GROMACS .gro file of C-alpha atoms in nm:
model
  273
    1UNK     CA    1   0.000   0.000   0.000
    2UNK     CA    2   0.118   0.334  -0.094
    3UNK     CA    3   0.234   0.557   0.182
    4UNK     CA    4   0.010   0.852   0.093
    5UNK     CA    5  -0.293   0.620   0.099
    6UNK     CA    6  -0.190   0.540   0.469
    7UNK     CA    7  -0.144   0.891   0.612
    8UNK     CA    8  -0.480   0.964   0.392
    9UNK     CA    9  -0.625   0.696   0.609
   10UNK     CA   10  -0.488   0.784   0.930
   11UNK     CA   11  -0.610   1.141   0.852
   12UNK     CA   12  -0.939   1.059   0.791
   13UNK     CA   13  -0.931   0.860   1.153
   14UNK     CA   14  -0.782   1.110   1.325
   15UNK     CA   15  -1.060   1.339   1.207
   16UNK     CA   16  -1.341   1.103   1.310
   17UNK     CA   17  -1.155   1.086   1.672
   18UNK     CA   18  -1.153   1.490   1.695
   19UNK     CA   19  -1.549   1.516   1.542
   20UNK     CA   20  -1.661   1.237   1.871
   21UNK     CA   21  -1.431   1.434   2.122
   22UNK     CA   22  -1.629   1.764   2.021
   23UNK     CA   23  -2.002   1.598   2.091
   24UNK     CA   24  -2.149   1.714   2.389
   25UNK     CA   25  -2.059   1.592   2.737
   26UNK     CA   26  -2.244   1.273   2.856
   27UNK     CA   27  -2.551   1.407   3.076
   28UNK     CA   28  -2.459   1.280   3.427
   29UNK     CA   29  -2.715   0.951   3.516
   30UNK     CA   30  -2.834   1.178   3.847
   31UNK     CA   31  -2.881   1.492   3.615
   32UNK     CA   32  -3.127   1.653   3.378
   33UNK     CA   33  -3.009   1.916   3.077
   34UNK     CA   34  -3.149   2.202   3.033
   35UNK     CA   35  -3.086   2.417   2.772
   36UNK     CA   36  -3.062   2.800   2.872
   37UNK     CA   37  -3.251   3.073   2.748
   38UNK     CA   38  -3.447   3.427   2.772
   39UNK     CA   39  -3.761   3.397   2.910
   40UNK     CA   40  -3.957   3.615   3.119
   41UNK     CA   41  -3.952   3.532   3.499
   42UNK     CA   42  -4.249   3.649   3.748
   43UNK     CA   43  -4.569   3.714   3.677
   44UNK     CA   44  -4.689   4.053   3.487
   45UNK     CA   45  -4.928   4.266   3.706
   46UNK     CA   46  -5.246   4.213   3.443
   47UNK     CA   47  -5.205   3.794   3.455
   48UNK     CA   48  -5.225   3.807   3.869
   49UNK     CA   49  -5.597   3.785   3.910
   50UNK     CA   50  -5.553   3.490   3.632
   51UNK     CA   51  -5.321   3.330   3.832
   52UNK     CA   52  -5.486   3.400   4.163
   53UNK     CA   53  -5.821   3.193   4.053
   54UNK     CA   54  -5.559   2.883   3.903
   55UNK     CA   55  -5.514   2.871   4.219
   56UNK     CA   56  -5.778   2.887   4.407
   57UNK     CA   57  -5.706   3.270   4.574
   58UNK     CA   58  -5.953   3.489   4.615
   59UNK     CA   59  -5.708   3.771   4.618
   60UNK     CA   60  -5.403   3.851   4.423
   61UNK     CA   61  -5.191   3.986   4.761
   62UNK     CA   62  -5.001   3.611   4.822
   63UNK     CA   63  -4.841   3.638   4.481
   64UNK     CA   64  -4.700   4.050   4.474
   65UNK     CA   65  -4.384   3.944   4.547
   66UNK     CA   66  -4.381   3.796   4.171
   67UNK     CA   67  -4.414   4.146   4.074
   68UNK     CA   68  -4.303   4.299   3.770
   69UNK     CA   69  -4.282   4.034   3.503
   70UNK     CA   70  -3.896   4.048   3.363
   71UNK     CA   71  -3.663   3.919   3.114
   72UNK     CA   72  -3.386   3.705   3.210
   73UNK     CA   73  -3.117   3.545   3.078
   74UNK     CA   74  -2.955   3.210   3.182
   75UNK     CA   75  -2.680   2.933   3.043
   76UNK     CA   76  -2.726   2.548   3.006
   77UNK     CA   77  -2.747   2.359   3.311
   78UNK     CA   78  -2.796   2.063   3.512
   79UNK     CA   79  -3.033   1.979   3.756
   80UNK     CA   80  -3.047   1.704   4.012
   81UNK     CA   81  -3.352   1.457   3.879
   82UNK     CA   82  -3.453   1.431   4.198
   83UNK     CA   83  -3.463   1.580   4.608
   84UNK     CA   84  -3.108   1.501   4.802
   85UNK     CA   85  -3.226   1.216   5.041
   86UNK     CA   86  -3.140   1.148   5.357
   87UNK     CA   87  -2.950   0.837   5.243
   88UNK     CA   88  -2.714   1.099   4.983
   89UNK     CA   89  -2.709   1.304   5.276
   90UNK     CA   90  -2.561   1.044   5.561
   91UNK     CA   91  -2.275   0.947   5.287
   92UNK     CA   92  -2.159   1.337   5.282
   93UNK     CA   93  -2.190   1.349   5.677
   94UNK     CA   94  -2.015   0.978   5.705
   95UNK     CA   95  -1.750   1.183   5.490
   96UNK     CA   96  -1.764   1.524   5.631
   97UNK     CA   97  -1.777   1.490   5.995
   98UNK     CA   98  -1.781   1.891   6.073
   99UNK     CA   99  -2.149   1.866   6.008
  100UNK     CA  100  -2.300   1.567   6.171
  101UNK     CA  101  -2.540   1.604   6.378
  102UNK     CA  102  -2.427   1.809   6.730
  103UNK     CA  103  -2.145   1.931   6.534
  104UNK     CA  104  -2.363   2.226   6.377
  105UNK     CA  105  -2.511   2.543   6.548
  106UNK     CA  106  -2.779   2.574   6.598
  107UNK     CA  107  -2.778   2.246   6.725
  108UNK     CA  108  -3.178   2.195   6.858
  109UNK     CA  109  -3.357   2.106   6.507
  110UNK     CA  110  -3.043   2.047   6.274
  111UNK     CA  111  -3.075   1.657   6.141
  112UNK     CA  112  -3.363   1.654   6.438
  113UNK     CA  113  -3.546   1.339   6.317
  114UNK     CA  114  -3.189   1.135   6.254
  115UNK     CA  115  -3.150   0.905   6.556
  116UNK     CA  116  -2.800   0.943   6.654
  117UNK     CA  117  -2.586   0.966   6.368
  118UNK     CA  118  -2.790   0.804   6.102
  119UNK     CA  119  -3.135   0.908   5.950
  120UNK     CA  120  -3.446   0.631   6.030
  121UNK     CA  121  -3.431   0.339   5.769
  122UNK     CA  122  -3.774   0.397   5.661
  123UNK     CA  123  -3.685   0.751   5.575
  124UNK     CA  124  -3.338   0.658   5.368
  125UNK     CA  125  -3.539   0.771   5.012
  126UNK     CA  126  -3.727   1.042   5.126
  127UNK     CA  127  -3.542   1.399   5.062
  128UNK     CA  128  -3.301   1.486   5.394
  129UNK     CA  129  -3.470   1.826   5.572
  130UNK     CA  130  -3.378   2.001   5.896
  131UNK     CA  131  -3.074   2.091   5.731
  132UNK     CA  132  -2.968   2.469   5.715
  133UNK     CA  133  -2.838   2.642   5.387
  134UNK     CA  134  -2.495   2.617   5.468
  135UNK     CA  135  -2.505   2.242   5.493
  136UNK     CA  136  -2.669   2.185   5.177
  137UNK     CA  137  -2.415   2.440   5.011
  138UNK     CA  138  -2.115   2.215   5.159
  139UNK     CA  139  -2.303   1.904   5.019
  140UNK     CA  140  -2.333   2.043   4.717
  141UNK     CA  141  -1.971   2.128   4.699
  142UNK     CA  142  -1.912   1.818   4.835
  143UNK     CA  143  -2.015   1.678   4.478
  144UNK     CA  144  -1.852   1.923   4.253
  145UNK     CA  145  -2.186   2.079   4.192
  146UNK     CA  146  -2.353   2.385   4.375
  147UNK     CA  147  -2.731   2.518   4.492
  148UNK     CA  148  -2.945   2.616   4.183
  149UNK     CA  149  -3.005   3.038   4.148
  150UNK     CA  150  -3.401   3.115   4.170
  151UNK     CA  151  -3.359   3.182   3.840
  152UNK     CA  152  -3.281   2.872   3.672
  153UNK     CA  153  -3.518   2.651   3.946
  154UNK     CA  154  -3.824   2.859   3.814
  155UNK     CA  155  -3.659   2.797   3.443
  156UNK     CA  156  -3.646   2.408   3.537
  157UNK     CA  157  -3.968   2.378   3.667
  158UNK     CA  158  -4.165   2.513   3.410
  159UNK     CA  159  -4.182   2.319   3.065
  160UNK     CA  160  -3.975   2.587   2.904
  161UNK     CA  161  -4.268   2.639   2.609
  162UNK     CA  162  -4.579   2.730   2.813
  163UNK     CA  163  -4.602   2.986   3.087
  164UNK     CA  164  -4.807   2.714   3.216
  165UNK     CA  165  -4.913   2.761   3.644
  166UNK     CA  166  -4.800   2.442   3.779
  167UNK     CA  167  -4.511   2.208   3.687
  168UNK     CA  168  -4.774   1.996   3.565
  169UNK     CA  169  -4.958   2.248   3.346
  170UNK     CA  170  -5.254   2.469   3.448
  171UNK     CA  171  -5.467   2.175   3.609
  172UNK     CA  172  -5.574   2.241   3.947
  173UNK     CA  173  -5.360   2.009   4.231
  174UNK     CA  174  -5.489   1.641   4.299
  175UNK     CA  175  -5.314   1.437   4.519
  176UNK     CA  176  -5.218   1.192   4.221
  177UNK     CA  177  -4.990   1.485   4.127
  178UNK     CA  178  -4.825   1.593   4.417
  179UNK     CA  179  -4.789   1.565   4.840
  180UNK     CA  180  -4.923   1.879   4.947
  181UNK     CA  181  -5.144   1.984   5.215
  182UNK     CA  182  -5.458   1.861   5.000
  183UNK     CA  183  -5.370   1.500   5.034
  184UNK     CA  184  -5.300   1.535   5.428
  185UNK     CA  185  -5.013   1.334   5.491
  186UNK     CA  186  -4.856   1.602   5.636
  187UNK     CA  187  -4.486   1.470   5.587
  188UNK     CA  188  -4.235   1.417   5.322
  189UNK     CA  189  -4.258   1.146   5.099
  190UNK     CA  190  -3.989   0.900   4.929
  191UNK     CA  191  -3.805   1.106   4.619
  192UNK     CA  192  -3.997   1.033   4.307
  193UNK     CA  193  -4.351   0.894   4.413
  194UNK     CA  194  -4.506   1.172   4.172
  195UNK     CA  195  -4.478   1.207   3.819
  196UNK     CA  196  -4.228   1.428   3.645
  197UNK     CA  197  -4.275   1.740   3.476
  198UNK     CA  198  -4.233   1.729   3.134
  199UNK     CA  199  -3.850   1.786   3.161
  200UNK     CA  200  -3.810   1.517   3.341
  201UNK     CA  201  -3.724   1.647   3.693
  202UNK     CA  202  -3.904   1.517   4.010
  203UNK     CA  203  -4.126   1.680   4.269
  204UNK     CA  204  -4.009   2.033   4.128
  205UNK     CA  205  -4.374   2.125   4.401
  206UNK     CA  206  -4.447   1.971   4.692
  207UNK     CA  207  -4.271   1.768   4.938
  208UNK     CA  208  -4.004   2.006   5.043
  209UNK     CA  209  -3.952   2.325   4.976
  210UNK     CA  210  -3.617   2.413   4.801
  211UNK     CA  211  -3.298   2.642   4.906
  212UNK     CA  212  -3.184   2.822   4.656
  213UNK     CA  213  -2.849   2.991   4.608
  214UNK     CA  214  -2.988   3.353   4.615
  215UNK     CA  215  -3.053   3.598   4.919
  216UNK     CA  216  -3.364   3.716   4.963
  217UNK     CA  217  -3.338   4.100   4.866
  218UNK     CA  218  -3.756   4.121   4.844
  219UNK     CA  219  -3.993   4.117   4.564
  220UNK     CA  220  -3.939   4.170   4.244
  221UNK     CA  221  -4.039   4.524   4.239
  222UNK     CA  222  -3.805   4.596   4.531
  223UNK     CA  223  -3.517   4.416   4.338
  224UNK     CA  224  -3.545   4.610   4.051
  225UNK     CA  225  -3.607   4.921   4.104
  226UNK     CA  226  -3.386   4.957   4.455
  227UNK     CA  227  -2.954   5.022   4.498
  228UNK     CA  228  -2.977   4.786   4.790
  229UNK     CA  229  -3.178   4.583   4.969
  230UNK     CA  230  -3.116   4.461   5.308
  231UNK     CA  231  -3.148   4.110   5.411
  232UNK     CA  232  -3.138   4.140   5.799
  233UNK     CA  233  -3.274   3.783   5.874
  234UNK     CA  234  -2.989   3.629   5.647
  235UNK     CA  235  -3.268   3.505   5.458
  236UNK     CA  236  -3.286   3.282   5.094
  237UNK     CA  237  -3.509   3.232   4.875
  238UNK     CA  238  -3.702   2.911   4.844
  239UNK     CA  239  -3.896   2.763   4.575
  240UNK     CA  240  -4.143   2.431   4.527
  241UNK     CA  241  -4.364   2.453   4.744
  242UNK     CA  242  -4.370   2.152   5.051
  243UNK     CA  243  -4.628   1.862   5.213
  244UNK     CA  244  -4.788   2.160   5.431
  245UNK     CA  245  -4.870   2.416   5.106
  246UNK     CA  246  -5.157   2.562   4.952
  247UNK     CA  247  -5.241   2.541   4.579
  248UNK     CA  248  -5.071   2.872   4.506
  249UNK     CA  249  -4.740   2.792   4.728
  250UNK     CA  250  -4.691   2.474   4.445
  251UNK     CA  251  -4.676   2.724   4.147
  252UNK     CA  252  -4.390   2.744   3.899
  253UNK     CA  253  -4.350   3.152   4.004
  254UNK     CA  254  -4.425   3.149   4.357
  255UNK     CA  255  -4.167   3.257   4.553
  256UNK     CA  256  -4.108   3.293   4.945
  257UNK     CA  257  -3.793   3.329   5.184
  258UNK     CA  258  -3.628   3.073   5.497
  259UNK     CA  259  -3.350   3.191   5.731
  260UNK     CA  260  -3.001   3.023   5.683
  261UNK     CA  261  -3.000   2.886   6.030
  262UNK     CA  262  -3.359   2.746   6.090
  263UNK     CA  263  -3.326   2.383   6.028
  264UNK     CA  264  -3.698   2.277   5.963
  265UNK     CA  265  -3.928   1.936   5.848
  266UNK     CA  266  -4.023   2.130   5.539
  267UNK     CA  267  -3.718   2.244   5.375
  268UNK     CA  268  -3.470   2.051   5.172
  269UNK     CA  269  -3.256   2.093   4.813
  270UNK     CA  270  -3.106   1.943   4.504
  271UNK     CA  271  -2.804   2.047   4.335
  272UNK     CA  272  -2.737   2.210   4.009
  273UNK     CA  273  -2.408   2.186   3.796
   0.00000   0.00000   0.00000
């Protein structure tokens, strides 16, 4: 064989190699994609009394803080599939000893329901709470990812073609959809009893509520149209909805606030990459 026909061969491979090293990085088996975009974020003043009767309000003054409506702008992503458990959870304290339980201030409700240093076997699967936002930032660190900005979990929960109410769609809550304070079983759940939302992620409402990686600097009307905001009650936002909300609490836009510090039964997280 000629030698030009073999370098003209081992070109041709060598190109093949470099065109499969360019694809796009294998999605990680925990994670969902999701492509960024511009969208707008919040809820316009003239919708509110449209959203208010979705769900089930008979005022609009729960959802102001989803005032103005505004365009954003956000990168591809990742996004857990589902809640961190309380199994994920004991591996990172079993690894990272500075925050097992007793090792944390404030020390009365953090990991509360674990009995000693492990959380109850029946509750292995269902998403770890009591936890404060530091610990679920070190976690998150912990596996080279971080806590999702309120931005991108409103993005993610949505279907990203609809400005639909609900992860779901516009349909009303039923307790086939999601644990919330309709179906009274006024705890959490295992990760993943209730369908996905179109994208694929997991109880993006109900169950627990979500830390996000944002302070809370107000509503939307305060956040744009203010220098500074203070945030005296070192206070983040939270999105999702948990066991204990109302219809309106589960929407993709709602948005509310949770000190750093106050380890609770209705507040949780997943990561983002």
């Amino acid at each position: 064989m000629d030698t030009p026909m073999i370098n003209n061969r081992l070109s041709l491979i060598a190109l093949l190699i470099s065109l499969v090293g360019c694809s796009a990085p294998q999605e990680p088996s925990d994670m969902i994609f999701i492509e960024g975009a511009s969208f707008k974020m919040g809820t316009d003043a003239a919708d509110l009394e449209k959203s208010a009767i979705a769900a089930g309000l008979e005022t609009t003054r729960a959802l102001m803080e989803e005032v103005p409506g505004h365009m954003v702008t956000l990168d591809d992503f990742y996004l857990d599939k589902y809640d961190v458990t309380n199994d994920q959870f004991a591996q990172f304290i079993q690894a990272n000893q500075a925050w097992a339980k007793g090792n944390v201030d404030p020390k009365d409700k953090y990991l509360e329901y674990w009995l000693d240093a492990a959380p109850p076997e029946a509750l292995m699967q269902h998403p770890v709470t009591f936890i404060t936002w530091p610990s679920a930032v070190a976690y998150c660190n912990w596996m080279d990812k971080r806590l999702p900005t309120e931005i991108e979990y409103e993005w993610a929960a949505g279907d990203g073609k609809t400005r639909s109410e609900f992860p779901w769609g516009d349909a009303f809550p039923t307790n086939d959809l999601v644990n919330w304070s309709g179906n009274d079983i006024e705890t959490t759940t295992a990760v993943g009893s209730y369908p996905p939302n179109e994208r694929g992620l997991y109880d993006m409402a109900g169950n627990i509520w979500h830390f996000t990686a944002d302070p809370w600097l107000g509503s939307y009307e305060q956040m744009l149209n203010a220098a500074e905001v203070e945030n005296p009650d070192n206070r983040y936002v939270i999105r999702g909805g948990s066991f204990g909300a109302s219809a309106a609490n589960l929407r993709v836009r709602y948005r509310d606030s949770h000190r750093a510090l106050d380890a609770r039964e209705m507040v949780g997280f997943r990561c983002a990459k």
